[in-house]
Amino acid sequence: MGPPSEIGVDDADDPRLAPYRRLTDRALRSGSSGAGEPVAADAPHGRFLAEGHYVLERLVAVGAPVLSVLLTERRVEAARSYLAGYAGPRYVVSEAMASQVAGFPVHRGVLAVVARPAPLSIAELADGAALLVYLDALTDTENVGAIFRSASALGVDGVIVGPGTADPLYRRCVRVSSGASAVLKWVSDQHGDALARLGASGWRRVGLSPEGPTTLEDLAQRPAQPTVLIVGSEGPGLGEHGRSGCDELVSIPIADGSDSLNVAATAAIALYRLSMRKLE
């Protein structure tokens, strides 16, 4: 017999499942419950959807505000150990019902609705930091998630999400980042002035571009200083906003005949080298 918080549900229209019912990322972000209700008091900044055992375990471990969990019957047992200290409701449904409610195949059998954190300011993100990454109009959700995953693994202090960049708390971003986008500190550059403010505070603003005259290794040999690495979208690369905010452009030499590296791979290489410099 499971804990009291495990609640079997056999009706896809059960109101307790409303937060999971065919909601888009945009609706979750706005705080909509899908039932015309006002923004919930326990999620004043909206909600996001987390998917999979590893992501949920990571969120629970850091004390993220998980509001509820939806488990398919065959995933319940595996979740009990890491949910032992979680007091919120765990709704248990069949696999078919999970997919019906969510509106997409729930292959991992684990979903959770999580309250979005209060937004940070640029000053709060930069305080005590040495290395940040700026995403310049990066629209591909998988690339955003992959960069967050690398940034978290390499000890980057935070991420700045520039105008036109995909929301890091979209379901696919959270999944691809293995939960990093829900754990690593980040801020939205809503007014597009973050790079100017960092430059005025003594940060080195480095844009990654194949045409950069400075190589990554040249940059890594310089004395360390607070650095924000600016990466652009797949294909066009750095946009006008990102370029205008750079102190210099830096390249990673690649083999002749190759077009370029994927933006997520480029960011991972550069962040690795610069994070090592931070530790030296």
PDB file of C-alpha atoms in Angstrom:
ATOM      1  CA  MET A   1       0.000   0.000   0.000  1.00  0.00           C
ATOM      2  CA  GLY A   2       1.372   3.401  -0.960  1.00  0.00           C
ATOM      3  CA  PRO A   3       1.464   6.614   1.067  1.00  0.00           C
ATOM      4  CA  PRO A   4      -1.756   8.621   1.555  1.00  0.00           C
ATOM      5  CA  SER A   5      -0.522  11.242  -0.908  1.00  0.00           C
ATOM      6  CA  GLU A   6      -0.846   8.693  -3.749  1.00  0.00           C
ATOM      7  CA  ILE A   7      -4.298   9.283  -5.206  1.00  0.00           C
ATOM      8  CA  GLY A   8      -5.690   6.990  -7.860  1.00  0.00           C
ATOM      9  CA  VAL A   9      -7.686   8.835 -10.535  1.00  0.00           C
ATOM     10  CA  ASP A  10      -9.733   7.053 -13.202  1.00  0.00           C
ATOM     11  CA  ASP A  11     -11.598   9.980 -14.765  1.00  0.00           C
ATOM     12  CA  ALA A  12      -9.734  12.146 -17.290  1.00  0.00           C
ATOM     13  CA  ASP A  13     -12.105  15.012 -16.497  1.00  0.00           C
ATOM     14  CA  ASP A  14     -11.324  14.949 -12.773  1.00  0.00           C
ATOM     15  CA  PRO A  15     -10.810  18.626 -11.768  1.00  0.00           C
ATOM     16  CA  ARG A  16      -7.697  17.701  -9.786  1.00  0.00           C
ATOM     17  CA  LEU A  17      -6.000  16.964 -13.111  1.00  0.00           C
ATOM     18  CA  ALA A  18      -6.848  20.392 -14.574  1.00  0.00           C
ATOM     19  CA  PRO A  19      -3.238  21.698 -14.380  1.00  0.00           C
ATOM     20  CA  TYR A  20      -2.167  18.813 -16.653  1.00  0.00           C
ATOM     21  CA  ARG A  21      -5.051  18.941 -19.096  1.00  0.00           C
ATOM     22  CA  ARG A  22      -3.807  19.729 -22.611  1.00  0.00           C
ATOM     23  CA  LEU A  23      -2.156  22.933 -21.536  1.00  0.00           C
ATOM     24  CA  THR A  24       0.378  24.731 -23.688  1.00  0.00           C
ATOM     25  CA  ASP A  25       3.599  26.100 -22.254  1.00  0.00           C
ATOM     26  CA  ARG A  26       2.153  29.580 -22.726  1.00  0.00           C
ATOM     27  CA  ALA A  27      -0.924  28.767 -20.657  1.00  0.00           C
ATOM     28  CA  LEU A  28       1.193  27.288 -17.884  1.00  0.00           C
ATOM     29  CA  ARG A  29       3.458  30.328 -17.877  1.00  0.00           C
ATOM     30  CA  SER A  30       0.473  32.635 -17.463  1.00  0.00           C
ATOM     31  CA  GLY A  31      -0.756  30.628 -14.493  1.00  0.00           C
ATOM     32  CA  SER A  32      -3.897  29.393 -16.222  1.00  0.00           C
ATOM     33  CA  SER A  33      -5.480  26.297 -14.751  1.00  0.00           C
ATOM     34  CA  GLY A  34      -7.375  25.608 -17.929  1.00  0.00           C
ATOM     35  CA  ALA A  35     -10.645  26.243 -16.115  1.00  0.00           C
ATOM     36  CA  GLY A  36     -10.872  30.016 -16.246  1.00  0.00           C
ATOM     37  CA  GLU A  37      -9.634  30.392 -12.698  1.00  0.00           C
ATOM     38  CA  PRO A  38      -7.435  33.287 -11.522  1.00  0.00           C
ATOM     39  CA  VAL A  39      -3.705  32.822 -11.068  1.00  0.00           C
ATOM     40  CA  ALA A  40      -3.159  30.451  -8.164  1.00  0.00           C
ATOM     41  CA  ALA A  41      -1.783  31.824  -4.914  1.00  0.00           C
ATOM     42  CA  ASP A  42       0.810  29.042  -4.795  1.00  0.00           C
ATOM     43  CA  ALA A  43       2.112  29.993  -8.255  1.00  0.00           C
ATOM     44  CA  PRO A  44       1.945  33.799  -8.579  1.00  0.00           C
ATOM     45  CA  HIS A  45       4.517  33.806 -11.392  1.00  0.00           C
ATOM     46  CA  GLY A  46       2.946  30.960 -13.342  1.00  0.00           C
ATOM     47  CA  ARG A  47       3.784  27.280 -13.625  1.00  0.00           C
ATOM     48  CA  PHE A  48       5.849  24.948 -15.729  1.00  0.00           C
ATOM     49  CA  LEU A  49       5.740  21.250 -16.504  1.00  0.00           C
ATOM     50  CA  ALA A  50       8.600  18.905 -15.568  1.00  0.00           C
ATOM     51  CA  GLU A  51       8.888  15.463 -17.152  1.00  0.00           C
ATOM     52  CA  GLY A  52      10.768  12.306 -16.181  1.00  0.00           C
ATOM     53  CA  HIS A  53      12.194  10.674 -13.056  1.00  0.00           C
ATOM     54  CA  TYR A  54      15.602  12.349 -13.163  1.00  0.00           C
ATOM     55  CA  VAL A  55      14.224  15.859 -13.634  1.00  0.00           C
ATOM     56  CA  LEU A  56      11.648  15.468 -10.861  1.00  0.00           C
ATOM     57  CA  GLU A  57      14.180  13.928  -8.501  1.00  0.00           C
ATOM     58  CA  ARG A  58      16.523  16.858  -9.111  1.00  0.00           C
ATOM     59  CA  LEU A  59      13.781  19.397  -8.454  1.00  0.00           C
ATOM     60  CA  VAL A  60      12.670  17.708  -5.248  1.00  0.00           C
ATOM     61  CA  ALA A  61      16.273  17.472  -4.046  1.00  0.00           C
ATOM     62  CA  VAL A  62      16.799  21.246  -4.288  1.00  0.00           C
ATOM     63  CA  GLY A  63      13.433  22.048  -2.717  1.00  0.00           C
ATOM     64  CA  ALA A  64      11.765  23.419  -5.836  1.00  0.00           C
ATOM     65  CA  PRO A  65       8.071  24.303  -5.370  1.00  0.00           C
ATOM     66  CA  VAL A  66       6.569  21.165  -6.906  1.00  0.00           C
ATOM     67  CA  LEU A  67       2.802  21.619  -6.688  1.00  0.00           C
ATOM     68  CA  SER A  68       1.696  18.127  -7.703  1.00  0.00           C
ATOM     69  CA  VAL A  69       2.904  14.985  -9.464  1.00  0.00           C
ATOM     70  CA  LEU A  70       1.196  12.817 -12.076  1.00  0.00           C
ATOM     71  CA  LEU A  71       2.485   9.219 -12.290  1.00  0.00           C
ATOM     72  CA  THR A  72       1.494   6.343 -14.491  1.00  0.00           C
ATOM     73  CA  GLU A  73       0.866   3.114 -12.638  1.00  0.00           C
ATOM     74  CA  ARG A  74       4.101   1.425 -13.708  1.00  0.00           C
ATOM     75  CA  ARG A  75       6.238   4.392 -12.578  1.00  0.00           C
ATOM     76  CA  VAL A  76       4.870   4.704  -9.045  1.00  0.00           C
ATOM     77  CA  GLU A  77       7.249   2.305  -7.329  1.00  0.00           C
ATOM     78  CA  ALA A  78      10.381   3.867  -8.825  1.00  0.00           C
ATOM     79  CA  ALA A  79       9.303   7.330  -7.675  1.00  0.00           C
ATOM     80  CA  ARG A  80       8.623   6.446  -4.050  1.00  0.00           C
ATOM     81  CA  SER A  81      12.221   6.624  -2.864  1.00  0.00           C
ATOM     82  CA  TYR A  82      12.976  10.159  -4.066  1.00  0.00           C
ATOM     83  CA  LEU A  83       9.466  11.387  -3.235  1.00  0.00           C
ATOM     84  CA  ALA A  84       9.666  10.097   0.336  1.00  0.00           C
ATOM     85  CA  GLY A  85       9.910  13.625   1.738  1.00  0.00           C
ATOM     86  CA  TYR A  86       7.470  15.170  -0.712  1.00  0.00           C
ATOM     87  CA  ALA A  87       4.139  15.975   0.894  1.00  0.00           C
ATOM     88  CA  GLY A  88       2.201  17.172  -2.158  1.00  0.00           C
ATOM     89  CA  PRO A  89      -0.383  15.121  -4.042  1.00  0.00           C
ATOM     90  CA  ARG A  90       0.685  12.319  -6.388  1.00  0.00           C
ATOM     91  CA  TYR A  91      -2.015  11.430  -8.871  1.00  0.00           C
ATOM     92  CA  VAL A  92      -1.758   7.890 -10.234  1.00  0.00           C
ATOM     93  CA  VAL A  93      -3.338   7.137 -13.607  1.00  0.00           C
ATOM     94  CA  SER A  94      -3.093   4.632 -16.432  1.00  0.00           C
ATOM     95  CA  GLU A  95      -0.660   5.346 -19.254  1.00  0.00           C
ATOM     96  CA  ALA A  96      -3.502   5.880 -21.700  1.00  0.00           C
ATOM     97  CA  MET A  97      -5.159   8.399 -19.391  1.00  0.00           C
ATOM     98  CA  ALA A  98      -1.900  10.279 -18.817  1.00  0.00           C
ATOM     99  CA  SER A  99      -1.506  10.803 -22.565  1.00  0.00           C
ATOM    100  CA  GLN A 100      -5.182  11.700 -22.942  1.00  0.00           C
ATOM    101  CA  VAL A 101      -5.006  14.311 -20.202  1.00  0.00           C
ATOM    102  CA  ALA A 102      -1.678  15.827 -21.234  1.00  0.00           C
ATOM    103  CA  GLY A 103      -2.384  15.810 -24.952  1.00  0.00           C
ATOM    104  CA  PHE A 104       0.932  14.160 -25.846  1.00  0.00           C
ATOM    105  CA  PRO A 105       2.423  10.683 -25.237  1.00  0.00           C
ATOM    106  CA  VAL A 106       3.770  10.574 -21.684  1.00  0.00           C
ATOM    107  CA  HIS A 107       6.530   8.072 -22.449  1.00  0.00           C
ATOM    108  CA  ARG A 108       8.401   8.666 -19.214  1.00  0.00           C
ATOM    109  CA  GLY A 109       5.289   8.241 -17.105  1.00  0.00           C
ATOM    110  CA  VAL A 110       6.209  11.121 -14.792  1.00  0.00           C
ATOM    111  CA  LEU A 111       4.912  14.679 -14.927  1.00  0.00           C
ATOM    112  CA  ALA A 112       4.949  17.412 -12.336  1.00  0.00           C
ATOM    113  CA  VAL A 113       3.510  20.904 -12.161  1.00  0.00           C
ATOM    114  CA  VAL A 114       6.002  23.307 -10.604  1.00  0.00           C
ATOM    115  CA  ALA A 115       5.608  26.934  -9.577  1.00  0.00           C
ATOM    116  CA  ARG A 116       7.839  29.314 -11.467  1.00  0.00           C
ATOM    117  CA  PRO A 117      10.292  31.170  -9.229  1.00  0.00           C
ATOM    118  CA  ALA A 118      10.160  34.921  -8.725  1.00  0.00           C
ATOM    119  CA  PRO A 119      12.172  36.663 -11.476  1.00  0.00           C
ATOM    120  CA  LEU A 120      15.722  37.709 -10.646  1.00  0.00           C
ATOM    121  CA  SER A 121      17.311  41.015 -11.604  1.00  0.00           C
ATOM    122  CA  ILE A 122      20.546  41.327 -13.576  1.00  0.00           C
ATOM    123  CA  ALA A 123      22.240  42.750 -10.473  1.00  0.00           C
ATOM    124  CA  GLU A 124      21.172  39.739  -8.385  1.00  0.00           C
ATOM    125  CA  LEU A 125      22.417  37.309 -11.016  1.00  0.00           C
ATOM    126  CA  ALA A 126      25.781  39.059 -11.435  1.00  0.00           C
ATOM    127  CA  ASP A 127      26.465  39.529  -7.727  1.00  0.00           C
ATOM    128  CA  GLY A 128      29.463  37.349  -6.849  1.00  0.00           C
ATOM    129  CA  ALA A 129      29.467  35.731 -10.301  1.00  0.00           C
ATOM    130  CA  ALA A 130      32.493  35.226 -12.552  1.00  0.00           C
ATOM    131  CA  LEU A 131      31.058  33.555 -15.661  1.00  0.00           C
ATOM    132  CA  LEU A 132      27.653  34.017 -17.294  1.00  0.00           C
ATOM    133  CA  VAL A 133      26.217  33.028 -20.665  1.00  0.00           C
ATOM    134  CA  TYR A 134      23.904  35.213 -22.726  1.00  0.00           C
ATOM    135  CA  LEU A 135      21.458  33.659 -25.209  1.00  0.00           C
ATOM    136  CA  ASP A 136      20.887  36.036 -28.119  1.00  0.00           C
ATOM    137  CA  ALA A 137      17.590  35.271 -29.907  1.00  0.00           C
ATOM    138  CA  LEU A 138      18.082  31.518 -29.526  1.00  0.00           C
ATOM    139  CA  THR A 139      14.712  30.143 -30.587  1.00  0.00           C
ATOM    140  CA  ASP A 140      15.394  26.392 -30.720  1.00  0.00           C
ATOM    141  CA  THR A 141      14.187  24.855 -27.460  1.00  0.00           C
ATOM    142  CA  GLU A 142      16.570  21.900 -27.666  1.00  0.00           C
ATOM    143  CA  ASN A 143      19.598  24.163 -28.081  1.00  0.00           C
ATOM    144  CA  VAL A 144      18.473  26.299 -25.151  1.00  0.00           C
ATOM    145  CA  GLY A 145      18.050  23.194 -23.001  1.00  0.00           C
ATOM    146  CA  ALA A 146      21.419  21.769 -24.071  1.00  0.00           C
ATOM    147  CA  ILE A 147      23.243  25.012 -23.242  1.00  0.00           C
ATOM    148  CA  PHE A 148      21.627  25.132 -19.799  1.00  0.00           C
ATOM    149  CA  ARG A 149      22.707  21.531 -19.224  1.00  0.00           C
ATOM    150  CA  SER A 150      26.326  22.323 -20.131  1.00  0.00           C
ATOM    151  CA  ALA A 151      26.310  25.550 -18.128  1.00  0.00           C
ATOM    152  CA  SER A 152      25.093  23.748 -15.017  1.00  0.00           C
ATOM    153  CA  ALA A 153      27.569  20.889 -15.403  1.00  0.00           C
ATOM    154  CA  LEU A 154      30.504  23.262 -15.919  1.00  0.00           C
ATOM    155  CA  GLY A 155      29.823  25.493 -12.935  1.00  0.00           C
ATOM    156  CA  VAL A 156      28.612  28.558 -14.834  1.00  0.00           C
ATOM    157  CA  ASP A 157      27.058  31.072 -12.455  1.00  0.00           C
ATOM    158  CA  GLY A 158      23.955  31.846 -14.464  1.00  0.00           C
ATOM    159  CA  VAL A 159      22.271  32.463 -17.800  1.00  0.00           C
ATOM    160  CA  ILE A 160      20.775  35.614 -19.300  1.00  0.00           C
ATOM    161  CA  VAL A 161      17.902  34.985 -21.671  1.00  0.00           C
ATOM    162  CA  GLY A 162      17.942  37.672 -24.336  1.00  0.00           C
ATOM    163  CA  PRO A 163      14.974  38.984 -26.338  1.00  0.00           C
ATOM    164  CA  GLY A 164      13.591  36.438 -28.777  1.00  0.00           C
ATOM    165  CA  THR A 165      15.031  33.443 -26.910  1.00  0.00           C
ATOM    166  CA  ALA A 166      12.846  30.458 -26.056  1.00  0.00           C
ATOM    167  CA  ASP A 167      11.596  30.253 -22.490  1.00  0.00           C
ATOM    168  CA  PRO A 168      13.977  27.991 -20.494  1.00  0.00           C
ATOM    169  CA  LEU A 169      10.990  26.557 -18.613  1.00  0.00           C
ATOM    170  CA  TYR A 170       9.199  25.256 -21.683  1.00  0.00           C
ATOM    171  CA  ARG A 171       8.678  21.542 -21.210  1.00  0.00           C
ATOM    172  CA  ARG A 172      11.191  20.527 -23.889  1.00  0.00           C
ATOM    173  CA  CYS A 173      13.850  22.905 -22.537  1.00  0.00           C
ATOM    174  CA  VAL A 174      13.476  21.475 -19.052  1.00  0.00           C
ATOM    175  CA  ARG A 175      13.630  17.917 -20.381  1.00  0.00           C
ATOM    176  CA  VAL A 176      16.650  18.441 -22.654  1.00  0.00           C
ATOM    177  CA  SER A 177      18.503  20.308 -19.901  1.00  0.00           C
ATOM    178  CA  SER A 178      17.888  17.381 -17.487  1.00  0.00           C
ATOM    179  CA  GLY A 179      16.269  19.884 -15.145  1.00  0.00           C
ATOM    180  CA  ALA A 180      19.156  22.379 -15.258  1.00  0.00           C
ATOM    181  CA  SER A 181      16.982  25.186 -16.611  1.00  0.00           C
ATOM    182  CA  ALA A 182      14.757  24.786 -13.545  1.00  0.00           C
ATOM    183  CA  VAL A 183      17.714  24.770 -11.137  1.00  0.00           C
ATOM    184  CA  LEU A 184      20.417  27.080 -12.519  1.00  0.00           C
ATOM    185  CA  LYS A 185      19.861  30.784 -11.878  1.00  0.00           C
ATOM    186  CA  TRP A 186      18.761  32.771 -14.902  1.00  0.00           C
ATOM    187  CA  VAL A 187      17.190  36.099 -15.727  1.00  0.00           C
ATOM    188  CA  SER A 188      15.157  37.392 -18.664  1.00  0.00           C
ATOM    189  CA  ASP A 189      16.659  40.445 -20.360  1.00  0.00           C
ATOM    190  CA  GLN A 190      13.239  41.911 -21.075  1.00  0.00           C
ATOM    191  CA  HIS A 191      14.514  45.405 -21.856  1.00  0.00           C
ATOM    192  CA  GLY A 192      17.576  44.317 -23.806  1.00  0.00           C
ATOM    193  CA  ASP A 193      19.954  46.352 -21.639  1.00  0.00           C
ATOM    194  CA  ALA A 194      21.707  43.579 -19.695  1.00  0.00           C
ATOM    195  CA  LEU A 195      24.879  43.569 -21.813  1.00  0.00           C
ATOM    196  CA  ALA A 196      25.267  47.338 -21.535  1.00  0.00           C
ATOM    197  CA  ARG A 197      24.799  47.172 -17.785  1.00  0.00           C
ATOM    198  CA  LEU A 198      27.321  44.367 -17.414  1.00  0.00           C
ATOM    199  CA  GLY A 199      29.843  46.236 -19.562  1.00  0.00           C
ATOM    200  CA  ALA A 200      29.459  49.323 -17.388  1.00  0.00           C
ATOM    201  CA  SER A 201      30.152  47.130 -14.342  1.00  0.00           C
ATOM    202  CA  GLY A 202      33.463  45.845 -15.710  1.00  0.00           C
ATOM    203  CA  TRP A 203      32.321  42.584 -17.302  1.00  0.00           C
ATOM    204  CA  ARG A 204      34.094  41.379 -20.441  1.00  0.00           C
ATOM    205  CA  ARG A 205      31.454  40.718 -23.111  1.00  0.00           C
ATOM    206  CA  VAL A 206      32.607  38.002 -25.489  1.00  0.00           C
ATOM    207  CA  GLY A 207      30.620  37.032 -28.576  1.00  0.00           C
ATOM    208  CA  LEU A 208      31.154  33.623 -30.156  1.00  0.00           C
ATOM    209  CA  SER A 209      31.409  33.803 -33.950  1.00  0.00           C
ATOM    210  CA  PRO A 210      33.265  31.833 -36.650  1.00  0.00           C
ATOM    211  CA  GLU A 211      34.619  35.166 -37.937  1.00  0.00           C
ATOM    212  CA  GLY A 212      36.053  36.252 -34.592  1.00  0.00           C
ATOM    213  CA  PRO A 213      39.697  37.403 -34.933  1.00  0.00           C
ATOM    214  CA  THR A 214      40.504  36.200 -31.413  1.00  0.00           C
ATOM    215  CA  THR A 215      40.593  32.447 -30.797  1.00  0.00           C
ATOM    216  CA  LEU A 216      39.123  30.863 -27.707  1.00  0.00           C
ATOM    217  CA  GLU A 217      42.579  29.717 -26.603  1.00  0.00           C
ATOM    218  CA  ASP A 218      43.921  33.280 -26.956  1.00  0.00           C
ATOM    219  CA  LEU A 219      41.123  34.495 -24.720  1.00  0.00           C
ATOM    220  CA  ALA A 220      41.717  31.727 -22.172  1.00  0.00           C
ATOM    221  CA  GLN A 221      45.371  32.769 -21.790  1.00  0.00           C
ATOM    222  CA  ARG A 222      44.444  36.239 -20.563  1.00  0.00           C
ATOM    223  CA  PRO A 223      44.075  37.102 -16.873  1.00  0.00           C
ATOM    224  CA  ALA A 224      40.639  36.082 -15.640  1.00  0.00           C
ATOM    225  CA  GLN A 225      37.950  38.706 -15.244  1.00  0.00           C
ATOM    226  CA  PRO A 226      34.171  38.489 -14.995  1.00  0.00           C
ATOM    227  CA  THR A 227      33.050  37.335 -18.429  1.00  0.00           C
ATOM    228  CA  VAL A 228      29.707  36.946 -20.153  1.00  0.00           C
ATOM    229  CA  LEU A 229      29.763  34.636 -23.163  1.00  0.00           C
ATOM    230  CA  ILE A 230      27.254  35.635 -25.855  1.00  0.00           C
ATOM    231  CA  VAL A 231      25.914  32.982 -28.230  1.00  0.00           C
ATOM    232  CA  GLY A 232      23.516  33.454 -31.118  1.00  0.00           C
ATOM    233  CA  SER A 233      20.921  31.378 -32.871  1.00  0.00           C
ATOM    234  CA  GLU A 234      21.548  28.387 -35.111  1.00  0.00           C
ATOM    235  CA  GLY A 235      22.177  29.540 -38.682  1.00  0.00           C
ATOM    236  CA  PRO A 236      22.245  33.364 -38.449  1.00  0.00           C
ATOM    237  CA  GLY A 237      24.549  33.355 -35.420  1.00  0.00           C
ATOM    238  CA  LEU A 238      24.844  36.524 -33.387  1.00  0.00           C
ATOM    239  CA  GLY A 239      22.228  39.107 -34.239  1.00  0.00           C
ATOM    240  CA  GLU A 240      22.631  42.853 -34.279  1.00  0.00           C
ATOM    241  CA  HIS A 241      21.786  43.093 -30.585  1.00  0.00           C
ATOM    242  CA  GLY A 242      24.383  40.508 -29.557  1.00  0.00           C
ATOM    243  CA  ARG A 243      27.097  41.962 -31.769  1.00  0.00           C
ATOM    244  CA  SER A 244      26.522  45.509 -30.586  1.00  0.00           C
ATOM    245  CA  GLY A 245      26.871  44.328 -27.005  1.00  0.00           C
ATOM    246  CA  CYS A 246      30.242  42.588 -27.524  1.00  0.00           C
ATOM    247  CA  ASP A 247      33.669  43.860 -26.574  1.00  0.00           C
ATOM    248  CA  GLU A 248      35.152  41.369 -29.036  1.00  0.00           C
ATOM    249  CA  LEU A 249      34.300  38.367 -31.195  1.00  0.00           C
ATOM    250  CA  VAL A 250      35.954  35.034 -30.412  1.00  0.00           C
ATOM    251  CA  SER A 251      36.166  31.975 -32.654  1.00  0.00           C
ATOM    252  CA  ILE A 252      36.857  28.277 -32.223  1.00  0.00           C
ATOM    253  CA  PRO A 253      39.072  27.050 -35.094  1.00  0.00           C
ATOM    254  CA  ILE A 254      37.597  24.060 -36.934  1.00  0.00           C
ATOM    255  CA  ALA A 255      38.778  21.807 -39.751  1.00  0.00           C
ATOM    256  CA  ASP A 256      38.858  23.086 -43.327  1.00  0.00           C
ATOM    257  CA  GLY A 257      35.734  22.189 -45.225  1.00  0.00           C
ATOM    258  CA  SER A 258      33.511  22.271 -42.152  1.00  0.00           C
ATOM    259  CA  ASP A 259      30.762  24.836 -42.025  1.00  0.00           C
ATOM    260  CA  SER A 260      30.415  25.429 -38.293  1.00  0.00           C
ATOM    261  CA  LEU A 261      29.720  23.799 -34.966  1.00  0.00           C
ATOM    262  CA  ASN A 262      26.224  23.453 -33.551  1.00  0.00           C
ATOM    263  CA  VAL A 263      25.567  26.381 -31.215  1.00  0.00           C
ATOM    264  CA  ALA A 264      25.101  24.120 -28.192  1.00  0.00           C
ATOM    265  CA  ALA A 265      28.402  22.331 -28.920  1.00  0.00           C
ATOM    266  CA  THR A 266      30.165  25.657 -29.438  1.00  0.00           C
ATOM    267  CA  ALA A 267      28.854  26.980 -26.142  1.00  0.00           C
ATOM    268  CA  ALA A 268      29.874  23.816 -24.283  1.00  0.00           C
ATOM    269  CA  ILE A 269      33.458  23.991 -25.585  1.00  0.00           C
ATOM    270  CA  ALA A 270      33.821  27.671 -24.753  1.00  0.00           C
ATOM    271  CA  LEU A 271      32.209  27.373 -21.335  1.00  0.00           C
ATOM    272  CA  TYR A 272      34.450  24.452 -20.472  1.00  0.00           C
ATOM    273  CA  ARG A 273      37.594  26.409 -21.334  1.00  0.00           C
ATOM    274  CA  LEU A 274      36.482  29.557 -19.563  1.00  0.00           C
ATOM    275  CA  SER A 275      35.221  27.705 -16.498  1.00  0.00           C
ATOM    276  CA  MET A 276      38.625  26.036 -16.165  1.00  0.00           C
ATOM    277  CA  ARG A 277      40.215  29.484 -16.244  1.00  0.00           C
ATOM    278  CA  LYS A 278      37.824  30.572 -13.499  1.00  0.00           C
ATOM    279  CA  LEU A 279      39.112  27.721 -11.305  1.00  0.00           C
ATOM    280  CA  GLU A 280      42.831  28.356 -11.955  1.00  0.00           C
TER     281      GLU A 280
END
